[in-house]
PDB file of C-alpha atoms and ligand atoms in Angstrom:
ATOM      1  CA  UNK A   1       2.612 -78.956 158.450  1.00  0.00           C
ATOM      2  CA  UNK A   2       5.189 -75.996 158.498  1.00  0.00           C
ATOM      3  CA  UNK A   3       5.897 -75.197 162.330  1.00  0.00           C
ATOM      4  CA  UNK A   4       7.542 -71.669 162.726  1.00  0.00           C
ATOM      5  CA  UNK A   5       9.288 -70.065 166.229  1.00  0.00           C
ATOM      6  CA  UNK A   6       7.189 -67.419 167.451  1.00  0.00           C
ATOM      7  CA  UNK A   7       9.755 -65.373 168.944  1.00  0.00           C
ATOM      8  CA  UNK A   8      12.693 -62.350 168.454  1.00  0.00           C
ATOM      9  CA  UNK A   9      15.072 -64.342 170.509  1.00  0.00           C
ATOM     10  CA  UNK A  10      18.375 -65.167 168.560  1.00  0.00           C
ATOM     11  CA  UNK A  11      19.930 -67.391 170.879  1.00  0.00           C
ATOM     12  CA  UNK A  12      16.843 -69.545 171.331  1.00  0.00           C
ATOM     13  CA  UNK A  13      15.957 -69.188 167.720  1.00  0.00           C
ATOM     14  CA  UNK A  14      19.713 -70.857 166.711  1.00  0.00           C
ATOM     15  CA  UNK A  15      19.510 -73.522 169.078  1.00  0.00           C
ATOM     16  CA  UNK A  16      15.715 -75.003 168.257  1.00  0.00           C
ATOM     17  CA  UNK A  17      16.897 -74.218 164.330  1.00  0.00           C
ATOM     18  CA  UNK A  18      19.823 -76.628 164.805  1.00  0.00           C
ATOM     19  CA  UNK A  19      17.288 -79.356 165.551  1.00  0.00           C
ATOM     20  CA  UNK A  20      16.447 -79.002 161.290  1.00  0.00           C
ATOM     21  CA  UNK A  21      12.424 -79.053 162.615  1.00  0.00           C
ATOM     22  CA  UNK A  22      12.468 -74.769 162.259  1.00  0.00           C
ATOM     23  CA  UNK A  23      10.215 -73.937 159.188  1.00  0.00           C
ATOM     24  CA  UNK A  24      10.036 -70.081 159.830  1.00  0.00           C
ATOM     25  CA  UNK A  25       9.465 -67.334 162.157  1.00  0.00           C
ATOM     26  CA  UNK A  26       7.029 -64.844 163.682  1.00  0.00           C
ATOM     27  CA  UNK A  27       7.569 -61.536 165.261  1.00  0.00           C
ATOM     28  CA  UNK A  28       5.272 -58.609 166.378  1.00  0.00           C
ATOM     29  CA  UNK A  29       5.099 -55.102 167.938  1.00  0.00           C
ATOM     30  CA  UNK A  30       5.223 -57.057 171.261  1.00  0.00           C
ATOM     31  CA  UNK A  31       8.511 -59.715 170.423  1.00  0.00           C
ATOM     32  CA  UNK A  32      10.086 -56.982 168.973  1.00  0.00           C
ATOM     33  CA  UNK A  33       9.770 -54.519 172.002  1.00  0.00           C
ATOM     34  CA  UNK A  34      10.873 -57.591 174.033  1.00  0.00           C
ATOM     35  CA  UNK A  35      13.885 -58.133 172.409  1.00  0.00           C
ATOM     36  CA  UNK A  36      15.229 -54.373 173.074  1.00  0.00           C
ATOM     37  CA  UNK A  37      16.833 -54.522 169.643  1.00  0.00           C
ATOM     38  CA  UNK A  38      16.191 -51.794 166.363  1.00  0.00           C
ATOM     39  CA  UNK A  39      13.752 -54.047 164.209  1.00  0.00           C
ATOM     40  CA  UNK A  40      15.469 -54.059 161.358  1.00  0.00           C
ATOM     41  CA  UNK A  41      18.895 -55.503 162.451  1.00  0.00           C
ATOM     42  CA  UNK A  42      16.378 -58.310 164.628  1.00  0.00           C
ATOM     43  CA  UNK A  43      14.492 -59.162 161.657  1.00  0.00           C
ATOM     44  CA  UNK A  44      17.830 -59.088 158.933  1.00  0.00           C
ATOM     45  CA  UNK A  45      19.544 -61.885 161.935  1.00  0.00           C
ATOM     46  CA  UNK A  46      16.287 -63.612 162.307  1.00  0.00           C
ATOM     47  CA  UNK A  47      16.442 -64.096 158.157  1.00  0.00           C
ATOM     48  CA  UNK A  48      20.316 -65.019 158.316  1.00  0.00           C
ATOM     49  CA  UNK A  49      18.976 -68.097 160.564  1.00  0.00           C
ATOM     50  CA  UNK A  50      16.184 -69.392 158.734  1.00  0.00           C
ATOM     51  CA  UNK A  51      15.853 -69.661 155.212  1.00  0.00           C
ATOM     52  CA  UNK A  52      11.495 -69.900 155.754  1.00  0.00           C
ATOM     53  CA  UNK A  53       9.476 -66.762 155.855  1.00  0.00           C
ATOM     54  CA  UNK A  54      10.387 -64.275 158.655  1.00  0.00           C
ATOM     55  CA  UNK A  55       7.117 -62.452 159.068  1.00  0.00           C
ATOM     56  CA  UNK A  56       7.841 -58.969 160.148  1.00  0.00           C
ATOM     57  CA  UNK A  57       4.860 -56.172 161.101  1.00  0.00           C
ATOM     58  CA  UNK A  58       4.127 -53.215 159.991  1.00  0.00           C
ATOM     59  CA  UNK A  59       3.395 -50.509 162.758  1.00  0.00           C
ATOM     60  CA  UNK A  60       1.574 -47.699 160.271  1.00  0.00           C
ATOM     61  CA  UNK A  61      -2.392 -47.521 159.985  1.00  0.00           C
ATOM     62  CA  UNK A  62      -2.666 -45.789 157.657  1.00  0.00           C
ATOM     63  CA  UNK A  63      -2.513 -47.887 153.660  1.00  0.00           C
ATOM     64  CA  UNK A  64       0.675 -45.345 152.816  1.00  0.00           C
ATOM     65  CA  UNK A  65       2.524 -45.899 155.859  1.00  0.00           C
ATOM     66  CA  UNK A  66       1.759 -49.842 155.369  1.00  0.00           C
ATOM     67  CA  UNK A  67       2.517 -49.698 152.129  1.00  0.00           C
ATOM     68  CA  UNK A  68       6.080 -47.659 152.749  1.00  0.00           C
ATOM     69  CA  UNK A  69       7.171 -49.499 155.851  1.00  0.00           C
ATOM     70  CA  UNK A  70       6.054 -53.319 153.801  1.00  0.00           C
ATOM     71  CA  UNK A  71       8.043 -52.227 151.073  1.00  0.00           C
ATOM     72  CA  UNK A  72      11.197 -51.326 153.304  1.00  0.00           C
ATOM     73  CA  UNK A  73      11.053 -54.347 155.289  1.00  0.00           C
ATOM     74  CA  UNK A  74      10.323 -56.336 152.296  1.00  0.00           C
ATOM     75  CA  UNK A  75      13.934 -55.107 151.098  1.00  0.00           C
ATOM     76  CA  UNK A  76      15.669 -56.758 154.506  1.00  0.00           C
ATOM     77  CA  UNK A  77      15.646 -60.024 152.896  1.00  0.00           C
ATOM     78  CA  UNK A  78      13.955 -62.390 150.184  1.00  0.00           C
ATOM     79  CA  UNK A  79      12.322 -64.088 152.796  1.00  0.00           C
ATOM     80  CA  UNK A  80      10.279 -61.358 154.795  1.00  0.00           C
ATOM     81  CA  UNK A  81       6.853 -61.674 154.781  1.00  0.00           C
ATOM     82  CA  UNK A  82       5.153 -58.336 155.925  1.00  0.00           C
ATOM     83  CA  UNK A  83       2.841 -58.961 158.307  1.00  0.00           C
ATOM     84  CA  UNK A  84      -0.466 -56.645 157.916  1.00  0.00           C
ATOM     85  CA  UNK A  85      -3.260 -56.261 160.302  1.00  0.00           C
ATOM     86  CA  UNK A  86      -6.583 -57.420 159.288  1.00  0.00           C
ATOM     87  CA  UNK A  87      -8.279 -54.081 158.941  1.00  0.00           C
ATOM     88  CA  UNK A  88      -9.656 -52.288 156.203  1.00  0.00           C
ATOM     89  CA  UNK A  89      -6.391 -50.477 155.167  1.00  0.00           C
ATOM     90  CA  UNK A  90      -4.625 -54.001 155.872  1.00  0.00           C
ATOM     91  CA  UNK A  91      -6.673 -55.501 153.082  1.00  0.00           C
ATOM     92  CA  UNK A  92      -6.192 -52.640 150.652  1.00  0.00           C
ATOM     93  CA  UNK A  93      -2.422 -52.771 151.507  1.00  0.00           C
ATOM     94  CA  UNK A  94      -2.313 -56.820 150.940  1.00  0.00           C
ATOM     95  CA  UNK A  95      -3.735 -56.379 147.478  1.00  0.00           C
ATOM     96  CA  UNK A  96      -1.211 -54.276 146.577  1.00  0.00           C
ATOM     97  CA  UNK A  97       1.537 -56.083 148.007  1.00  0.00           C
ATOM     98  CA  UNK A  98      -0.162 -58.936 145.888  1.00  0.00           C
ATOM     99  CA  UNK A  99       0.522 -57.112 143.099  1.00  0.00           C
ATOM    100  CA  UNK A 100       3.798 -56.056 143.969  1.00  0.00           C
ATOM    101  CA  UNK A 101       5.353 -60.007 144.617  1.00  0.00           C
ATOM    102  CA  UNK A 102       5.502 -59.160 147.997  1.00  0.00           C
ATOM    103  CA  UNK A 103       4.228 -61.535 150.624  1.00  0.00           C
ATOM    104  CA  UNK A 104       1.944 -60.916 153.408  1.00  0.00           C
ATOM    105  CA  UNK A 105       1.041 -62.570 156.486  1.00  0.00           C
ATOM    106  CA  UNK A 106      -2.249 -61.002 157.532  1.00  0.00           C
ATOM    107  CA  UNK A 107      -2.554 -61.037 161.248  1.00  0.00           C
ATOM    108  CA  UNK A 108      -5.152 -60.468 164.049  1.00  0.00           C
ATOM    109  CA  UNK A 109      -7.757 -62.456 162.213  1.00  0.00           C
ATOM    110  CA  UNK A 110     -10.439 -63.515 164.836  1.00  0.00           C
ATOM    111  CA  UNK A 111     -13.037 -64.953 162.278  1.00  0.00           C
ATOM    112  CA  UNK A 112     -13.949 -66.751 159.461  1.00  0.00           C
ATOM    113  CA  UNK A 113     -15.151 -63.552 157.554  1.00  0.00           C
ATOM    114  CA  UNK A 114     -12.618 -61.914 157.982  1.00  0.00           C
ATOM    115  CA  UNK A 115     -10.174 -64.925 156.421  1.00  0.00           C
ATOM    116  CA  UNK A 116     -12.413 -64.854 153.576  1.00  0.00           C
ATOM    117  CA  UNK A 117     -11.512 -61.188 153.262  1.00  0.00           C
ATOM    118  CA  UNK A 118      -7.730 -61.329 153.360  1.00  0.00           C
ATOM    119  CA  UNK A 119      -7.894 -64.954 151.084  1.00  0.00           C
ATOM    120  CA  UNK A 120      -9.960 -62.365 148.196  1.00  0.00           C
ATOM    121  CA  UNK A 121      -7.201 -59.981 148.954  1.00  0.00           C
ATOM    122  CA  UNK A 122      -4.891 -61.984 148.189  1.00  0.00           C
ATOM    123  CA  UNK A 123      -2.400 -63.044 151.707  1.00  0.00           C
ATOM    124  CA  UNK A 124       0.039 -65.143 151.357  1.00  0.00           C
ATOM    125  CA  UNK A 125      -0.746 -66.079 155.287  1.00  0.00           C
ATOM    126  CA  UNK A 126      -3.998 -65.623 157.478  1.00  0.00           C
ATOM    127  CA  UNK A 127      -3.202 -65.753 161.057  1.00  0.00           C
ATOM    128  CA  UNK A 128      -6.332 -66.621 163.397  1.00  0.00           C
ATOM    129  CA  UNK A 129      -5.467 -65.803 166.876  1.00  0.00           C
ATOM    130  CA  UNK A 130      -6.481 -69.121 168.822  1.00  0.00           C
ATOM    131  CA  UNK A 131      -5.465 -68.839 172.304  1.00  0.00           C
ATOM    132  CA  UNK A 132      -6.378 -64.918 172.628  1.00  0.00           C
ATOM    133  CA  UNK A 133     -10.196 -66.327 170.920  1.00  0.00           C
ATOM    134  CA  UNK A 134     -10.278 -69.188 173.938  1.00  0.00           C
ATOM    135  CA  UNK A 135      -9.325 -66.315 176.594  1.00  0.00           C
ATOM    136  CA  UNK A 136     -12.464 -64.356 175.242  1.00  0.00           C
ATOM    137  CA  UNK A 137     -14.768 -67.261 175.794  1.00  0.00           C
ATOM    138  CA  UNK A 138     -14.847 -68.924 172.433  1.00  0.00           C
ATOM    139  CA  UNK A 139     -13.368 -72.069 171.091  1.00  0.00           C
ATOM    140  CA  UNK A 140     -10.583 -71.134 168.753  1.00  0.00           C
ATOM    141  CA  UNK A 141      -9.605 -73.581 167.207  1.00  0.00           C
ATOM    142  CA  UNK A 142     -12.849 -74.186 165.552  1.00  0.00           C
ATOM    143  CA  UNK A 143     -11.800 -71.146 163.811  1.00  0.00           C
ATOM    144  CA  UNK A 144      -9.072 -73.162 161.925  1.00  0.00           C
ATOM    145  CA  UNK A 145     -12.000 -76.027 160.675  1.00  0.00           C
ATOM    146  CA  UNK A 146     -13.820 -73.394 159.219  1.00  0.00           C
ATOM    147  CA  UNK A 147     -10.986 -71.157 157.516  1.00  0.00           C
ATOM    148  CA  UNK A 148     -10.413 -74.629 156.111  1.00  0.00           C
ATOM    149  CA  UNK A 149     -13.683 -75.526 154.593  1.00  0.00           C
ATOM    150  CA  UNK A 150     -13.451 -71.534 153.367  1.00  0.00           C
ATOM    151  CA  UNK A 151     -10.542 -71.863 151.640  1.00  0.00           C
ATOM    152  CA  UNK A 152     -11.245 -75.331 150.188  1.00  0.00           C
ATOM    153  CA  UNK A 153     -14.639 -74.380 149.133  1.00  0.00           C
ATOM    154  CA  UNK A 154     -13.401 -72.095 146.536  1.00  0.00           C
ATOM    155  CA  UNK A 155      -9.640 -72.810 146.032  1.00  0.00           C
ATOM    156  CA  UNK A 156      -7.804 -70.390 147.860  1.00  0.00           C
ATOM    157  CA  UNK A 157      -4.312 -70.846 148.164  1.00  0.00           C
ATOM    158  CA  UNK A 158      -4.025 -68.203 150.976  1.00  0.00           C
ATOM    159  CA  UNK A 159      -2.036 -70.331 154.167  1.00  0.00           C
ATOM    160  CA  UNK A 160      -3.577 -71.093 156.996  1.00  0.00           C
ATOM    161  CA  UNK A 161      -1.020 -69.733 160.277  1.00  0.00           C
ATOM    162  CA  UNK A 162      -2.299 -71.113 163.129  1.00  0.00           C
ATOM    163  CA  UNK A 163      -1.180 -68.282 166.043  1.00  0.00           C
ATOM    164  CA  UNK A 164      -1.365 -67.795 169.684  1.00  0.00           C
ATOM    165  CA  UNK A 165      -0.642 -71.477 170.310  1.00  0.00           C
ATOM    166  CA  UNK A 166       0.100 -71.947 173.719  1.00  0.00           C
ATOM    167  CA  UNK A 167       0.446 -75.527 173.674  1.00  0.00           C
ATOM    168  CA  UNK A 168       1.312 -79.113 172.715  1.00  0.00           C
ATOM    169  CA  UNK A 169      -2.614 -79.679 172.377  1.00  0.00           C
ATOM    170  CA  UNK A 170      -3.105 -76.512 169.909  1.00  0.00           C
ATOM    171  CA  UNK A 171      -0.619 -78.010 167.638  1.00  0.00           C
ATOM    172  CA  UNK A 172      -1.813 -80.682 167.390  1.00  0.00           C
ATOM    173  CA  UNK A 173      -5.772 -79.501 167.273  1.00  0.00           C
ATOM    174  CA  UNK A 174      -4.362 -77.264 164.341  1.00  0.00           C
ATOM    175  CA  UNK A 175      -3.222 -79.840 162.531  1.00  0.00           C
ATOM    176  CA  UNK A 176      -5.793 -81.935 162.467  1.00  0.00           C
ATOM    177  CA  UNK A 177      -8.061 -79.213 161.704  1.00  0.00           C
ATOM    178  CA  UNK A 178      -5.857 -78.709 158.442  1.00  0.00           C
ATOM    179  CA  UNK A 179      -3.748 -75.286 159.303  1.00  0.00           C
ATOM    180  CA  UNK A 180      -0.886 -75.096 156.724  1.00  0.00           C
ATOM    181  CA  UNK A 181       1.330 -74.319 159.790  1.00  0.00           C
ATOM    182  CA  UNK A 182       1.370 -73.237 163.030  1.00  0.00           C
ATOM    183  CA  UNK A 183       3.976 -70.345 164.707  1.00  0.00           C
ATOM    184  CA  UNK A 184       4.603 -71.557 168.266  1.00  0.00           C
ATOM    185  CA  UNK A 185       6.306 -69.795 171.642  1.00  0.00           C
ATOM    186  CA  UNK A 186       9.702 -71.533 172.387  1.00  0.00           C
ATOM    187  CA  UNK A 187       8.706 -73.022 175.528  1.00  0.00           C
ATOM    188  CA  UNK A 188       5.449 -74.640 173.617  1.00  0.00           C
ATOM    189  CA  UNK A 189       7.822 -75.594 170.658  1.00  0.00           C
ATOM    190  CA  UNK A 190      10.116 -77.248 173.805  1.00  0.00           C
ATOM    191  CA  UNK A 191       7.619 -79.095 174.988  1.00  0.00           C
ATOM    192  CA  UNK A 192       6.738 -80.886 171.356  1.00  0.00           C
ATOM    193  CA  UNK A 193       9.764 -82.978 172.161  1.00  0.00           C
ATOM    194  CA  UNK A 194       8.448 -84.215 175.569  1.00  0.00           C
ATOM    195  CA  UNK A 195       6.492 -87.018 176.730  1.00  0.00           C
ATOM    196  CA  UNK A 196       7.094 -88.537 180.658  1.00  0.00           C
ATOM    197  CA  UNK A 197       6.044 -91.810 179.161  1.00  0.00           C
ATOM    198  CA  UNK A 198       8.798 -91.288 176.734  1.00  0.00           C
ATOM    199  CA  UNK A 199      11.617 -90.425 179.664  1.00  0.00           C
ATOM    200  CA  UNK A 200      10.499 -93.341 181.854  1.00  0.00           C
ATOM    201  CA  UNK A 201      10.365 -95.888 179.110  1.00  0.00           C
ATOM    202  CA  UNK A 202      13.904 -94.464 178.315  1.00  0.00           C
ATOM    203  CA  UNK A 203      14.872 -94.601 181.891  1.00  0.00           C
ATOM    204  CA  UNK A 204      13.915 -98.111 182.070  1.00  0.00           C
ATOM    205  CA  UNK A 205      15.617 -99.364 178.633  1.00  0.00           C
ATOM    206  CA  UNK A 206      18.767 -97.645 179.939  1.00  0.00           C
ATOM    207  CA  UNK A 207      19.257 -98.861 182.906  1.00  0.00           C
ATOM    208  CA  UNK A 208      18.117-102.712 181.475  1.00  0.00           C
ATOM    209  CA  UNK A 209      20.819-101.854 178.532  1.00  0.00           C
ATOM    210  CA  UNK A 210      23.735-101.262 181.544  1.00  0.00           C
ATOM    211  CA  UNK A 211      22.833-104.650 182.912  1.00  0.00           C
ATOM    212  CA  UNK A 212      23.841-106.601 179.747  1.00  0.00           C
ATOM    213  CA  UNK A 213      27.204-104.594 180.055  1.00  0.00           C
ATOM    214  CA  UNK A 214      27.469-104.448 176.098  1.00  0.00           C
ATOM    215  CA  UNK A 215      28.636-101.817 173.983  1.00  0.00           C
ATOM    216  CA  UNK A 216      27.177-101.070 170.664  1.00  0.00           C
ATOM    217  CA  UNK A 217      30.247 -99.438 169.032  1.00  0.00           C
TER     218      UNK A 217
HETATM  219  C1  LIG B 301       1.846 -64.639 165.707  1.00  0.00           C
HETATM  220  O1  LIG B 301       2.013 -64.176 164.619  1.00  0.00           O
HETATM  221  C2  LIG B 301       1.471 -63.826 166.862  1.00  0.00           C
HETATM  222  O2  LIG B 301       2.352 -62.792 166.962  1.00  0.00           O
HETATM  223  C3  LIG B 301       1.456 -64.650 168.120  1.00  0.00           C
HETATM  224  O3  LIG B 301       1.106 -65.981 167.840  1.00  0.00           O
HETATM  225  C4  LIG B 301       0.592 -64.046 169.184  1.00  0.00           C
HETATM  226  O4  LIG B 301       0.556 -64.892 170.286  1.00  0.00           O
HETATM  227  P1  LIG B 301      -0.019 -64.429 171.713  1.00  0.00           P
HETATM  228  O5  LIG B 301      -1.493 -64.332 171.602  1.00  0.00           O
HETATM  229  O6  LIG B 301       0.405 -65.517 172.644  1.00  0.00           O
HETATM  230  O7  LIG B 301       0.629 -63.118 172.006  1.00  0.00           O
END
């Protein structure tokens, strides 16, 4: 499973990327307004950092605009993937980009139906939206089983992004539910690391490893 850093944040983005366990990145409307930074110089440093895909979103509505601003952030680096939302004008802009060799990453998918859609149109990525599904009441990450079975049932090769994760348990619920990968929040991707049964069975072996008085080296 390919785990990418949901975030526009450099400094963070260098320091979990150092740990080798960084597959690729995420951004939005949202990251990049948070980051206070012109897109295109966020997304080109983002893309120095990672070799994985960098998704990066288009802001137009309209298939034109999509198509115009996909093709100009396509042209940051060989490893954007222009993220589309799942609308009508989305779809008609991913099967172009299809055509095109460019890759897409189509976002703001909140069911099965509509992963079936951007799999025919030919994504690269389909992002269903788990945590913002359980906030509305539903289960999300039964969304992932059933994109799954979708894309199985008939061979696409479209990747399932598991998104709005918001923690250790999504990841992990993703993964067995067969997402392709998952693009996680920093603190989330933090917390991967941690178990308190792991730092107290460390505490203990450390402090029964000063007792012997040895040294290893
Ligand atoms: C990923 O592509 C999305 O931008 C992200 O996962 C959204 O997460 P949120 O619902 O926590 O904002």
């Amino acid at each position: 499973m390919q785990l990418f850093l949901d975030t526009t944040d450099t400094a963070v983005l260098k320091d979990l990327a150092a740990t080798g366990l960084v597959d690729g990145v995420t951004t939005n409307p949202t990251l990049i307004a948070k980051s206070g930074r012109p897109m295109a110089e966020v997304i080109a440093e983002i893309c120095g950092l990672v070799e994985g895909p960098v998704s990066a979103e288009v802001a137009a509505m309209d298939v034109e605009g999509m198509l115009a601003e996909g093709r100009k952030l396509a042209a940051i680096a060989t490893n954007v993937v222009v993220k589309v939302p799942l609308t009508r004008n989305g779809l008609i802009a991913t099967s172009e980009f299809a055509v095109e060799g460019i890759q897409t990453n189509v976002t703001l998918c909140f069911s099965a139906s509509q992963a079936l859609l951007a799999a025919k149109a030919g994504a690269s990525y389909i992002s269903p939206f788990i945590g913002r599904l359980d906030d509305h009441g539903a289960v999300g990450m039964d969304l992932i089983g059933e994109i799954r079975a979708i894309y199985d049932n008939y061979g696409f090769d479209t990747e399932i992004l598991a998104a709005s994760i918001r923690t250790p348990a999504h990841v992990t619920a993703a993964a067995l539910a067969g997402a392709d990968c998952a693009t996680i929040p920093p603190a989330t991707f933090e917390a991967l690391f941690k178990h308190p049964l792991t730092d107290k069975g460390l505490e203990q072996f450390m402090a029964d490893w000063a007792k012997t008085g040895q040294s290893i080296l």
